[in-house]
CSV table of C-alpha atoms and ligand atoms in Angstrom, one decimal:
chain,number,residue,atom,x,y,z
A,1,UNK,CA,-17.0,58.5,26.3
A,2,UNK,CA,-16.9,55.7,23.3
A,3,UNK,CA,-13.6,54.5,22.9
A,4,UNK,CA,-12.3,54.6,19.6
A,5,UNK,CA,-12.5,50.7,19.5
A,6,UNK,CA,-16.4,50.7,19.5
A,7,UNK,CA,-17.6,52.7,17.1
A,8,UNK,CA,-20.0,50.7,14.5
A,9,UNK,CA,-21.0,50.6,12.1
A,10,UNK,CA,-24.4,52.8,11.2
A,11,UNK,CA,-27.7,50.9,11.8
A,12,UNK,CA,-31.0,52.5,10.9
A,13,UNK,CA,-32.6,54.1,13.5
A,14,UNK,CA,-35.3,52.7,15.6
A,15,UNK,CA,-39.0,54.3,16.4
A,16,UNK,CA,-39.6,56.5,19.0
A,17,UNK,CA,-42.1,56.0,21.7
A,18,UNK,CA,-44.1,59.2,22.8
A,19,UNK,CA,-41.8,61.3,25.5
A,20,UNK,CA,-43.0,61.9,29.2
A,21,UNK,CA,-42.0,64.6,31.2
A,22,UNK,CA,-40.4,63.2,34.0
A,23,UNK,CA,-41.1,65.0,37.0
A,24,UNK,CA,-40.0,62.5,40.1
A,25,UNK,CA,-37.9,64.1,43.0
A,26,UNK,CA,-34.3,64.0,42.4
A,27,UNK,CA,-32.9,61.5,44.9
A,28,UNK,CA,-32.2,62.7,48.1
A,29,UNK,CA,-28.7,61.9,49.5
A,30,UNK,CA,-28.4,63.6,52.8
A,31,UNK,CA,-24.5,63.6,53.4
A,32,UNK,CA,-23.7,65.0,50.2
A,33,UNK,CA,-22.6,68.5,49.4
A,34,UNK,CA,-21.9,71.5,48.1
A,35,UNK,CA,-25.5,71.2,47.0
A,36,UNK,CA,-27.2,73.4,44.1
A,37,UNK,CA,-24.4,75.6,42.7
A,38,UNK,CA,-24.5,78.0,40.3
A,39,UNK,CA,-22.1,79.0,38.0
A,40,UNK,CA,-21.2,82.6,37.1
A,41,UNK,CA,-18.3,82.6,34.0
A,42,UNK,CA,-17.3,85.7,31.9
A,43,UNK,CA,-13.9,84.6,29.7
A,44,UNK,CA,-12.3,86.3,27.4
A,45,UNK,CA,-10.2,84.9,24.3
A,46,UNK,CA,-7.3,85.7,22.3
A,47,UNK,CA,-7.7,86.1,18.5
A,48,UNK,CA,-8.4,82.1,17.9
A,49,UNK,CA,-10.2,81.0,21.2
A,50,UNK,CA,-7.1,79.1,22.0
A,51,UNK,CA,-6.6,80.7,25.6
A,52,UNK,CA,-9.3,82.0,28.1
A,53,UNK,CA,-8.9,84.8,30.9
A,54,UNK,CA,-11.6,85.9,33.4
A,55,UNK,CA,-13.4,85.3,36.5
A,56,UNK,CA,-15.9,82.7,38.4
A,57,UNK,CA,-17.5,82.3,40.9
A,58,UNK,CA,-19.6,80.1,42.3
A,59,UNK,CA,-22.7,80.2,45.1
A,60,UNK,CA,-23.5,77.0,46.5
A,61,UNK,CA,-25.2,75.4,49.8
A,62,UNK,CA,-24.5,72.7,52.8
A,63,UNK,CA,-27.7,70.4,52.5
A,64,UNK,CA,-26.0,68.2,54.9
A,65,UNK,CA,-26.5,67.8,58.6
A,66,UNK,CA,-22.5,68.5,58.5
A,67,UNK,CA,-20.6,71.7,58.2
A,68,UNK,CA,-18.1,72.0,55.6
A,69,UNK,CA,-14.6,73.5,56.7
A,70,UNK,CA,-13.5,73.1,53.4
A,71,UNK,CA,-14.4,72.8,49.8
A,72,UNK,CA,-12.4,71.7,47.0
A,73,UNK,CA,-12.2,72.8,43.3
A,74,UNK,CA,-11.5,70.1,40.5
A,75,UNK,CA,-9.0,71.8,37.9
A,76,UNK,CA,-9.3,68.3,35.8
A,77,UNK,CA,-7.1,69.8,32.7
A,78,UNK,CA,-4.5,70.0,34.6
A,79,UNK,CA,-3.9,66.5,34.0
A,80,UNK,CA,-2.7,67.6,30.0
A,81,UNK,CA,0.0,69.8,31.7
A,82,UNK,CA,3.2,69.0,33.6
A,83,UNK,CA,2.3,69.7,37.0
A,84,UNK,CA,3.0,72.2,38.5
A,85,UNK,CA,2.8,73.4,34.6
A,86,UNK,CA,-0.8,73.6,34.3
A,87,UNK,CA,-3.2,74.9,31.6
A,88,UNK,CA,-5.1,75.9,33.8
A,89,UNK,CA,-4.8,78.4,36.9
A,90,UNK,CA,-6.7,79.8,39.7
A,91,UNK,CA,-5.8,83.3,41.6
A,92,UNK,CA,-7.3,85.9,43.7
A,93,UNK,CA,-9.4,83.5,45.3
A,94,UNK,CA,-12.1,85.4,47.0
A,95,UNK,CA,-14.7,83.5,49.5
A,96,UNK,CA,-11.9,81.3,51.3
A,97,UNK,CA,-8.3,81.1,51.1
A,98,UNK,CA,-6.6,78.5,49.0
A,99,UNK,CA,-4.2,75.7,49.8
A,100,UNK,CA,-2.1,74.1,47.2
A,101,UNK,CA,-2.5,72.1,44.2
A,102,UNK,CA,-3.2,68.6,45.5
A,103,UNK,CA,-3.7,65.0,43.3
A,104,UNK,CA,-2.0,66.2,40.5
A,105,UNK,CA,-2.4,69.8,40.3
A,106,UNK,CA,-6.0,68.2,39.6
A,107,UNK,CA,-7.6,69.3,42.9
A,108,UNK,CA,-7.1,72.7,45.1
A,109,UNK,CA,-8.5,73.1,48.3
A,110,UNK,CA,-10.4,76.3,49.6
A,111,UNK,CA,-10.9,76.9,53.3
A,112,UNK,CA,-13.6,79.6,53.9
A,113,UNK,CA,-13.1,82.5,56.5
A,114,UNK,CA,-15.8,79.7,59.0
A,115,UNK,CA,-17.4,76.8,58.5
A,116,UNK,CA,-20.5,76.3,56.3
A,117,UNK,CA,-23.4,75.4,58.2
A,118,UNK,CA,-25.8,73.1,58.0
A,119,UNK,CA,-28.3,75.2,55.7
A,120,UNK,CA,-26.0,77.8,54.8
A,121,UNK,CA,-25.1,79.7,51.2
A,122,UNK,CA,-21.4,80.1,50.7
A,123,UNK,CA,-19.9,82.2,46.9
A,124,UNK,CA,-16.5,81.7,46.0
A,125,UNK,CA,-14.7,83.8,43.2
A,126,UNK,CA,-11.4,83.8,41.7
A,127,UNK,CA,-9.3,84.7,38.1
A,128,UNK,CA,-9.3,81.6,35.9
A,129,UNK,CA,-6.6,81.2,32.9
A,130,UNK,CA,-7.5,78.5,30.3
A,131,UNK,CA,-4.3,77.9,27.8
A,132,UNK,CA,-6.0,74.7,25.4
A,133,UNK,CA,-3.0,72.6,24.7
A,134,UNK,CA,-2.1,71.0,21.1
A,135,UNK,CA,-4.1,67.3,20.6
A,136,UNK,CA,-7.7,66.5,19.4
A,137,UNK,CA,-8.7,65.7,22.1
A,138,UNK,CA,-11.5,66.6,24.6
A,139,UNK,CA,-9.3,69.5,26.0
A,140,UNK,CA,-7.0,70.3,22.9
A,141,UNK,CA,-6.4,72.0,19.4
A,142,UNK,CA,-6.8,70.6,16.3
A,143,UNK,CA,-5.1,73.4,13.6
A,144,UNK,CA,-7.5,76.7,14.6
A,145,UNK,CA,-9.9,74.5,16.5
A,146,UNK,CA,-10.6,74.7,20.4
A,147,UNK,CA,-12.3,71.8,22.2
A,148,UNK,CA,-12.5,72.8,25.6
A,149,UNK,CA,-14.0,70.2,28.0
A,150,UNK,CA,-13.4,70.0,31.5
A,151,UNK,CA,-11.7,73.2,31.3
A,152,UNK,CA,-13.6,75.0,34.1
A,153,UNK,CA,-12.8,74.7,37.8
A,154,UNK,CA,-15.5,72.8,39.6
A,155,UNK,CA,-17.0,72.2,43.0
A,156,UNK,CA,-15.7,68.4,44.3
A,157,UNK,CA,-18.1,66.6,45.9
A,158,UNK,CA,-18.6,65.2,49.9
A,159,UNK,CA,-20.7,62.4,50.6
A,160,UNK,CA,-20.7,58.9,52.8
A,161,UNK,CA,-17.7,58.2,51.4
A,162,UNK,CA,-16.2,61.8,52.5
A,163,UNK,CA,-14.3,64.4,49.9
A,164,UNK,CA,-14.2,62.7,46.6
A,165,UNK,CA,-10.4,63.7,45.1
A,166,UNK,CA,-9.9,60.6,42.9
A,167,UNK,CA,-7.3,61.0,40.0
A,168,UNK,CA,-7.6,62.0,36.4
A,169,UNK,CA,-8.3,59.1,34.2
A,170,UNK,CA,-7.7,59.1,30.2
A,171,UNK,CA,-9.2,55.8,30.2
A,172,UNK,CA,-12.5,57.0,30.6
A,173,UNK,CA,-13.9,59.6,32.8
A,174,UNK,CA,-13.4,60.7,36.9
A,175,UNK,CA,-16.2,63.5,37.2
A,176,UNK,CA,-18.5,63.3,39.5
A,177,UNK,CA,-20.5,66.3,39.8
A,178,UNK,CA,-24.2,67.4,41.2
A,179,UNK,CA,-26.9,69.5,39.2
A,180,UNK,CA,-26.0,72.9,38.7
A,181,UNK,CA,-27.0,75.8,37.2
A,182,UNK,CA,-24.5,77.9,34.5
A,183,UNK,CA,-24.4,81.6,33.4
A,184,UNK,CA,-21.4,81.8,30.7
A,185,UNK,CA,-20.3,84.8,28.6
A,186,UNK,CA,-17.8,83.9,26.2
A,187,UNK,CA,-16.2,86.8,24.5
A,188,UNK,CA,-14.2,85.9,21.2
A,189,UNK,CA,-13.6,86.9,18.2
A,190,UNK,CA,-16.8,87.3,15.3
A,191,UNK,CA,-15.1,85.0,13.2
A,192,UNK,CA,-15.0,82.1,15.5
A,193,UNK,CA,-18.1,79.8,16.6
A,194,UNK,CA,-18.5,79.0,20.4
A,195,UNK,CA,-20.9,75.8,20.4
A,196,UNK,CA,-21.5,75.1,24.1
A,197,UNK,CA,-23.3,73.3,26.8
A,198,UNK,CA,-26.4,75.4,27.6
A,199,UNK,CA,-29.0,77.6,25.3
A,200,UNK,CA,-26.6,80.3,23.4
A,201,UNK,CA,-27.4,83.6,22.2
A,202,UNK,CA,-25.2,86.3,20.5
A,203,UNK,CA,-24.5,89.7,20.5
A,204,UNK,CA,-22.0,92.2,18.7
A,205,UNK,CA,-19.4,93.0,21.0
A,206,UNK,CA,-16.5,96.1,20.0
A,207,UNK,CA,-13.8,95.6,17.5
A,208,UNK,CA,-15.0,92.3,15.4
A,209,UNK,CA,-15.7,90.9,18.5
A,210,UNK,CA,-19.0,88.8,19.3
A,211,UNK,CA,-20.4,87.8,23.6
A,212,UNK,CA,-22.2,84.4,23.3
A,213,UNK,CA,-23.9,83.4,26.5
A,214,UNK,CA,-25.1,80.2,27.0
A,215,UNK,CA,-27.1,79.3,30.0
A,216,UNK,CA,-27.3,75.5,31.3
A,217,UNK,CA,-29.6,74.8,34.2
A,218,UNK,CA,-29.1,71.7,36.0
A,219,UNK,CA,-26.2,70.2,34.1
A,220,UNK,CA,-23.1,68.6,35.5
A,221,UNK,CA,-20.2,70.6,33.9
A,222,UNK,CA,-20.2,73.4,31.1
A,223,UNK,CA,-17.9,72.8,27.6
A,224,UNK,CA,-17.7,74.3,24.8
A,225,UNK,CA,-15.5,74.9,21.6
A,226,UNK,CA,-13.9,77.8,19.4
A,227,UNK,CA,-13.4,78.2,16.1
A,228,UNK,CA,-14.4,78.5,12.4
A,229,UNK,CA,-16.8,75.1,12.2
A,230,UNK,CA,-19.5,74.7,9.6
A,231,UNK,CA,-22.5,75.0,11.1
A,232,UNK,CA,-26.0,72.8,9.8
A,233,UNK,CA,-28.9,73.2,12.5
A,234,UNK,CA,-32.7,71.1,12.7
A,235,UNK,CA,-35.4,71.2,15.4
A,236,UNK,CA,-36.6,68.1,16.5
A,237,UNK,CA,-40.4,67.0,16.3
A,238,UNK,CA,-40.1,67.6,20.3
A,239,UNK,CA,-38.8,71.4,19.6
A,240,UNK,CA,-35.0,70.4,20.6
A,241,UNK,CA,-32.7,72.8,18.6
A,242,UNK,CA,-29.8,70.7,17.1
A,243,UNK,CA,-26.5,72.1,16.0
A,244,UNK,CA,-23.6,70.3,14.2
A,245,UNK,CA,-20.4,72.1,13.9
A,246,UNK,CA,-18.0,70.5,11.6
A,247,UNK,CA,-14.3,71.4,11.2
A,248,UNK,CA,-13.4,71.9,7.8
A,249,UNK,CA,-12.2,68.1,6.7
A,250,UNK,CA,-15.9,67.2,7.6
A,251,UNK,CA,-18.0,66.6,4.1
A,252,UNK,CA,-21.1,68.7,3.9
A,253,UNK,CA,-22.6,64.9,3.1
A,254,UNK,CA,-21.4,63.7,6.4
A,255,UNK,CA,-22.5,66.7,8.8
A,256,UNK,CA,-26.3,66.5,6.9
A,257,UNK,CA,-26.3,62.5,8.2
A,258,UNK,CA,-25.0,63.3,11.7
A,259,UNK,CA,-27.7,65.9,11.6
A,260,UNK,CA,-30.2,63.8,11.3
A,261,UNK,CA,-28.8,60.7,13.3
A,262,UNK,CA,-28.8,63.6,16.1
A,263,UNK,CA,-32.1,64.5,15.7
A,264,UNK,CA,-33.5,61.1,15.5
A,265,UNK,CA,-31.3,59.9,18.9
A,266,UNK,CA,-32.4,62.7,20.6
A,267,UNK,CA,-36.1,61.7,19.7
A,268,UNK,CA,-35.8,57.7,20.5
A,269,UNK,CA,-33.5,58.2,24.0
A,270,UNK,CA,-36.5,61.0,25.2
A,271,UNK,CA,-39.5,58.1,24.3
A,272,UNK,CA,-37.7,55.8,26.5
A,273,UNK,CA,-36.3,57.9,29.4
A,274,UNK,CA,-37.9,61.4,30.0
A,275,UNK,CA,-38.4,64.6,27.5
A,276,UNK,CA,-35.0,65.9,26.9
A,277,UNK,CA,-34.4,68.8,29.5
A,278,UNK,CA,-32.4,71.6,27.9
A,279,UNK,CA,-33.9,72.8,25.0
A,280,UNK,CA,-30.8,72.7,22.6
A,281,UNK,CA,-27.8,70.3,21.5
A,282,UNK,CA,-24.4,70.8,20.1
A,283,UNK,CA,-22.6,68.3,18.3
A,284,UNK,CA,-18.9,69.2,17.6
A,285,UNK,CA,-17.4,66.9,14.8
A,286,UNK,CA,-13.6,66.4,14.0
A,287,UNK,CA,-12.6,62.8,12.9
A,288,UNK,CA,-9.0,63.4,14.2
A,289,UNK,CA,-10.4,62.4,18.1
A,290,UNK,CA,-8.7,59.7,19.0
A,291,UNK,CA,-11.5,58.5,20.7
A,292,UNK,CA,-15.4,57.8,19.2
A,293,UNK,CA,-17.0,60.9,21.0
A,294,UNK,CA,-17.1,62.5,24.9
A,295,UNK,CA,-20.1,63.3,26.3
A,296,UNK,CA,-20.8,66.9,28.2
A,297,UNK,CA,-24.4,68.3,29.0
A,298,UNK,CA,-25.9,69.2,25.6
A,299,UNK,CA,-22.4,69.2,24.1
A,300,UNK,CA,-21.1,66.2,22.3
A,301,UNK,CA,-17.2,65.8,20.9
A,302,UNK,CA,-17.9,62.6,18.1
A,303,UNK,CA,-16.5,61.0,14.9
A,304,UNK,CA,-18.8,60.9,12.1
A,305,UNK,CA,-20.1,57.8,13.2
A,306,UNK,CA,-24.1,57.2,13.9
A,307,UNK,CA,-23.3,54.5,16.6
A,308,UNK,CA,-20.8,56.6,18.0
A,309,UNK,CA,-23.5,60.1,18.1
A,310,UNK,CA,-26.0,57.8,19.9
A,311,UNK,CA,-24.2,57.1,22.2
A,312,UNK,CA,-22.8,60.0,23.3
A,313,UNK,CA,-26.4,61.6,23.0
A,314,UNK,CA,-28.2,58.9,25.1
A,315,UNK,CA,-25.1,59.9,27.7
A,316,UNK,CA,-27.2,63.1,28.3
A,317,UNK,CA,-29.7,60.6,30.2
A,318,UNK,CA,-27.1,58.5,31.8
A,319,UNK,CA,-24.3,60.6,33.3
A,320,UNK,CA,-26.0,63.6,32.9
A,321,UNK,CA,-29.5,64.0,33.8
A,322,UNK,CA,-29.2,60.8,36.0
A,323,UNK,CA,-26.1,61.4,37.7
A,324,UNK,CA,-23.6,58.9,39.0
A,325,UNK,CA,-19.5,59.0,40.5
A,326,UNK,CA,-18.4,58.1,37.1
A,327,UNK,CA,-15.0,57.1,38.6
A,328,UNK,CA,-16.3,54.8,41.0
A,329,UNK,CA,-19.5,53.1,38.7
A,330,UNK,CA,-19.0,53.8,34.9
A,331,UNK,CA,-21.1,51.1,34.2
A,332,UNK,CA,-23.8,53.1,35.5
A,333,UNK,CA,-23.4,55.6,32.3
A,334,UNK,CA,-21.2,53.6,29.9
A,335,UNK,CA,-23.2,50.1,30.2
A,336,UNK,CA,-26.2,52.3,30.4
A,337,UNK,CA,-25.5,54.4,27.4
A,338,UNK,CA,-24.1,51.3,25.5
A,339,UNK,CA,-27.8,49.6,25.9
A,340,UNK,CA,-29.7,52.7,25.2
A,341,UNK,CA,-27.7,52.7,22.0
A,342,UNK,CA,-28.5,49.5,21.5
A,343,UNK,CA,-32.0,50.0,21.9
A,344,UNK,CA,-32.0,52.8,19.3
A,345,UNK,CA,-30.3,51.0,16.9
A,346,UNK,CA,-32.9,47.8,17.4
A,347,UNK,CA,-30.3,45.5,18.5
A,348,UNK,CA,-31.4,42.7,21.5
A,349,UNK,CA,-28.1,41.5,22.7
A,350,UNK,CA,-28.9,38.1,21.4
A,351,UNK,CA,-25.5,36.2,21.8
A,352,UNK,CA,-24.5,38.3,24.4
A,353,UNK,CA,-22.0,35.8,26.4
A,354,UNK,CA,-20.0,36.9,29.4
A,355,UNK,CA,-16.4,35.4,30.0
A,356,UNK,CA,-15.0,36.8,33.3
A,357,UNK,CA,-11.0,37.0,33.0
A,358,UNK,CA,-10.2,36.6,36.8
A,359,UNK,CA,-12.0,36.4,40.0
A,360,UNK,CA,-11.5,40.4,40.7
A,361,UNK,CA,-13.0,41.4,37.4
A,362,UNK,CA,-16.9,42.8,38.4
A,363,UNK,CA,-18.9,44.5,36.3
A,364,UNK,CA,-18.9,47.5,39.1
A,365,UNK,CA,-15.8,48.1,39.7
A,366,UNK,CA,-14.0,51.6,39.3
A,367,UNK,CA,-11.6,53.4,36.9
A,368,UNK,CA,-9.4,52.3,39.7
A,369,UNK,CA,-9.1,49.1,38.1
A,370,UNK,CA,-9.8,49.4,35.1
A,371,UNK,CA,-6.9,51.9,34.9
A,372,UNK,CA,-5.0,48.6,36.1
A,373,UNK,CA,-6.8,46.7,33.6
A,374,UNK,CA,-7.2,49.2,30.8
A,375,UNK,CA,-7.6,45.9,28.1
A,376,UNK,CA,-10.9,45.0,29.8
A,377,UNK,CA,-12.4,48.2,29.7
A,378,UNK,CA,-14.7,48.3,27.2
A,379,UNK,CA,-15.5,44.9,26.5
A,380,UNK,CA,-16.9,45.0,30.2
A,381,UNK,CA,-18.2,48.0,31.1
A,382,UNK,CA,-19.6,48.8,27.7
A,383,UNK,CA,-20.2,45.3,26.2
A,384,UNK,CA,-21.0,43.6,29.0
A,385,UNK,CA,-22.5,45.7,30.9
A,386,UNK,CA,-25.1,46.2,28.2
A,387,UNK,CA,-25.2,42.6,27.8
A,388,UNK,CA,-26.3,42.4,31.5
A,389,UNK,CA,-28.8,44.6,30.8
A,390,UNK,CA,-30.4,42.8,27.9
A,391,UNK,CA,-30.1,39.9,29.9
A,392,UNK,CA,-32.7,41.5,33.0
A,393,UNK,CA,-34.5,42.7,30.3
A,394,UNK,CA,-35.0,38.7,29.0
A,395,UNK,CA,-35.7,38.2,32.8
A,396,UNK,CA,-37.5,40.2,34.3
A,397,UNK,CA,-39.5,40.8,30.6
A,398,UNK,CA,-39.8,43.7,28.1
A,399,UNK,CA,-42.9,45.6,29.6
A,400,UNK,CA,-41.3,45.7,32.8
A,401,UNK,CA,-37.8,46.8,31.6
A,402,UNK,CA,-39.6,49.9,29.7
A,403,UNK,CA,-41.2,50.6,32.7
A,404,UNK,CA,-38.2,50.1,34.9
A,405,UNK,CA,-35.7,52.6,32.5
A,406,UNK,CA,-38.1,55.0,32.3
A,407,UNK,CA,-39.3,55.1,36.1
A,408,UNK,CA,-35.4,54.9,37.0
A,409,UNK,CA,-34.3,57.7,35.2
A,410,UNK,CA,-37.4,59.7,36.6
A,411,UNK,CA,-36.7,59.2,40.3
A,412,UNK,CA,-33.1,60.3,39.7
A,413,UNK,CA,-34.0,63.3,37.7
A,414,UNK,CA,-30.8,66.0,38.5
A,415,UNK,CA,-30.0,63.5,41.1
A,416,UNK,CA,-27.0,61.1,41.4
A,417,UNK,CA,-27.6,57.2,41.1
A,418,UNK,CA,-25.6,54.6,42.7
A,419,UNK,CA,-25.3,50.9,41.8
A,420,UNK,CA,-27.8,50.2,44.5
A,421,UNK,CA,-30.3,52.4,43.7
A,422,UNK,CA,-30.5,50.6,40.2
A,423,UNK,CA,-30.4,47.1,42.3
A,424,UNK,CA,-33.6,48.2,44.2
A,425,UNK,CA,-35.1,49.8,41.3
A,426,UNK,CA,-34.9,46.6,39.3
A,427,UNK,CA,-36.3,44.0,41.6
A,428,UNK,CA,-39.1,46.2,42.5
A,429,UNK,CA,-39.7,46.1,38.9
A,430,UNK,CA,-38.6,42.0,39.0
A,431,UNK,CA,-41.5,41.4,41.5
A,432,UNK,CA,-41.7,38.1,43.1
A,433,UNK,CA,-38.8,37.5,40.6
A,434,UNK,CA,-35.5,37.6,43.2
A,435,UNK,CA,-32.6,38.7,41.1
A,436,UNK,CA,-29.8,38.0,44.2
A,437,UNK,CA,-28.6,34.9,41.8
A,438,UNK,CA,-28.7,37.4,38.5
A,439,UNK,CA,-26.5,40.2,40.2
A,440,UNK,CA,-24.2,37.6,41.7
A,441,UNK,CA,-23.4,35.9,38.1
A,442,UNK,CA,-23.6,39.2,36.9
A,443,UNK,CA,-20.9,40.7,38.8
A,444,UNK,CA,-23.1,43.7,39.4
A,445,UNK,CA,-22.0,44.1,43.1
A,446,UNK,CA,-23.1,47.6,45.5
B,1,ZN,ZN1,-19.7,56.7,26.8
């Protein structure tokens, strides 16, 4: 996400550097589970894609040594209802039988018939009922327009740290999500656009009615939007489809420059971390968000701002393709995405001073605090934390921070990242170089 306070102003973008394919193992993180699920979604709008009805399910594994007696769904967009009022609901669970709505109607708790073994496949299925509420915002109506992020019930994670049920924040983002695969038909009305996560197609369904189904392999979450955008499209030099759908307020002028700012961030973030994986790219423009943009896999919410699109396109690297608990280290996406954005744009960071406000404030801290702290947000996570890594790039040297971003986001390919993973990763790359004094005035602490 790019909070309304940072977007820029638009800088010309910088050169690409020849993509490659990045085909390193995805980390391997033996206590964490479900692992691998896919995603099978047929919904069913009303005559303005407003509200949703249908069915998922979901087949998953236990990669870890322990069995799971439980899983938990995230209903995240429950948080934009008055629980127990929610936007969403789940019924006629199939697979498990389901307990209440827990951490705010945000989290509901399945408990399967036996416990999933080591090794073993489980499916769940239920009815799912999507109701978008008024707001532009990432789940919200503007006028006839749908954005619908976050909408769809989602497996929780288990790791080291056990289930992971952390709250809702508005500040930012709580997901935290592994690779997974998405099958999604969408019926809806002819008249309205569906611009997705995934690769889309169409077909003519009965009475005015059109089936889009998008598929989106090894992503962290499926959104997508309804209504009667303005659509402008490109392909990239690297054969990415991009598509900008504007709402109606949007200038023809505008949507042609995000077009190409798209097309050109897509291009510079792949030279410097790894092709880009999914083939196609939907960028969803309203300026009535209230924030800059919000990033989903292949599926970006965003102002008309180029800083702003940038960013929320190199987040398809850093939250997305590299994955990371983005309640417990946002600085791993948002510092992350605030330097790749930086790089694009051919700024260095020079100036880049760091003025801690208390003795608890660290670069790595969670949404936790910086839901406590909400002033400090962005000008640490974002500023400074790209700061910090301008700063190891000034250490350590340019060569070996090219190397090191690319390499990085190659060995956690579909994976998830932690704070220590990056750690090891840069003073590998740092060589004789120790950077223990650098993390400890940097605050960067895991
Ligand atoms: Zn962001």
């Amino acid at each position: 996400m790019l909070s309304r306070l940072l977007t820029g102003v638009l800088v010309v973008a910088g050169l690409a550097v020849p993509a490659t394919p990045a085909t390193a193992a995805a980390a391997v993180d033996t206590t964490r589970a479900p692992g691998a699920p896919a995603y099978t979604i047929s919904l069913t709008s009303d005559t303005t894609g407003a509200s949703w009805t249908g069915h998922e399910s979901v087949t998953f594994s236990n990669p870890s040594a322990t069995p799971l007696t439980e899983v938990y769904l995230r209903l995240w967009d429950n948080y934009h209802g008055s629980c127990p009022a929610t936007p969403v609901t789940v019924s006629n669970v199939t697979g498990g039988t389901a307990g209440a709505l827990e951490v705010a109607c945000t989290a509901l708790k399945i408990t399967p018939p036996a416990p999933i073994a080591s090794g073993a496949t489980a499916t769940i299925g239920f009815d799912v009922s999507i109701v978008v509420p008024a707001g532009v915002d990432r789940f919200g109506r503007d006028g006839s327009y749908s954005f619908i992020g976050n909408a769809l019930p989602v497996l929780a994670v288990r790791d080291s740290l056990g289930w992971h049920l952390d709250p809702y924040t508005n500040n930012g983002e709580s997901f935290y999500a592994v690779a997974s695969d998405y099958d999604v038909t969408l019926n809806h009305p002819a008249a309205v656009l569906v611009p997705a996560t995934g690769n889309s197609s169409e077909t003519a369904g009965t009475s005015g009615r059109t089936i889009t189904h998008a598929v989106g392999n090894q992503v962290r979450e499926f959104a997508w939007a309804a209504g009667p955008f303005k659509k402008v499209s490109a392909t990239t030099s690297t054969g990415v489809l991009v598509n900008v759908y504007s709402v109606s307020s949007v200038s023809t002028a505008s949507a042609s420059s995000m077009l190409s700012t798209a097309t050109a961030a897509l291009v510079a973030h792949a030279g410097r971390f790894g092709a880009y994986p999914y083939g196609e790219a939907d960028v969803v423009l309203d300026n009535g968000y209230w924030f800059g943009g919000m990033e989903y896999p292949g599926f970006v919410l965003d102002v008309v701002s180029s800083s702003a699109l940038a960013h929320e396109l190199a987040h398809q690297w850093f939250y997305g393709i590299v994955g990371d608990d983005e309640y417990s280290t946002p600085w791993l996406d948002e510092g992350f995405t605030s330097y790749a954005t930086d790089l694009y744009q051919g700024a260095t960071g020079t100036g880049c001073t760091i003025t801690w406000a208390s003795a608890a404030e660290k670069l790595t801290n969670s949404m936790a605090y910086w839901d406590a702290h909400s002033s400090r947000y962005s000008t640490v996570v974002y500023n400074y934390g790209k700061c910090t890594l301008h700063d190891l790039r000034r250490l350590i040297g340019t060569t070996a921070m090219t190397t090191l971003m690319k390499s990085y986001a190659a060995s956690h390919w579909y994976g998830v990242s932690t704070v220590a993973d990056f750690k090891a990763a840069a003073q590998a790359a740092a060589g004789s170089t120790s950077l223990t004094s650098f993390w400890t005035t940097h605050r960067v602490v895991g």
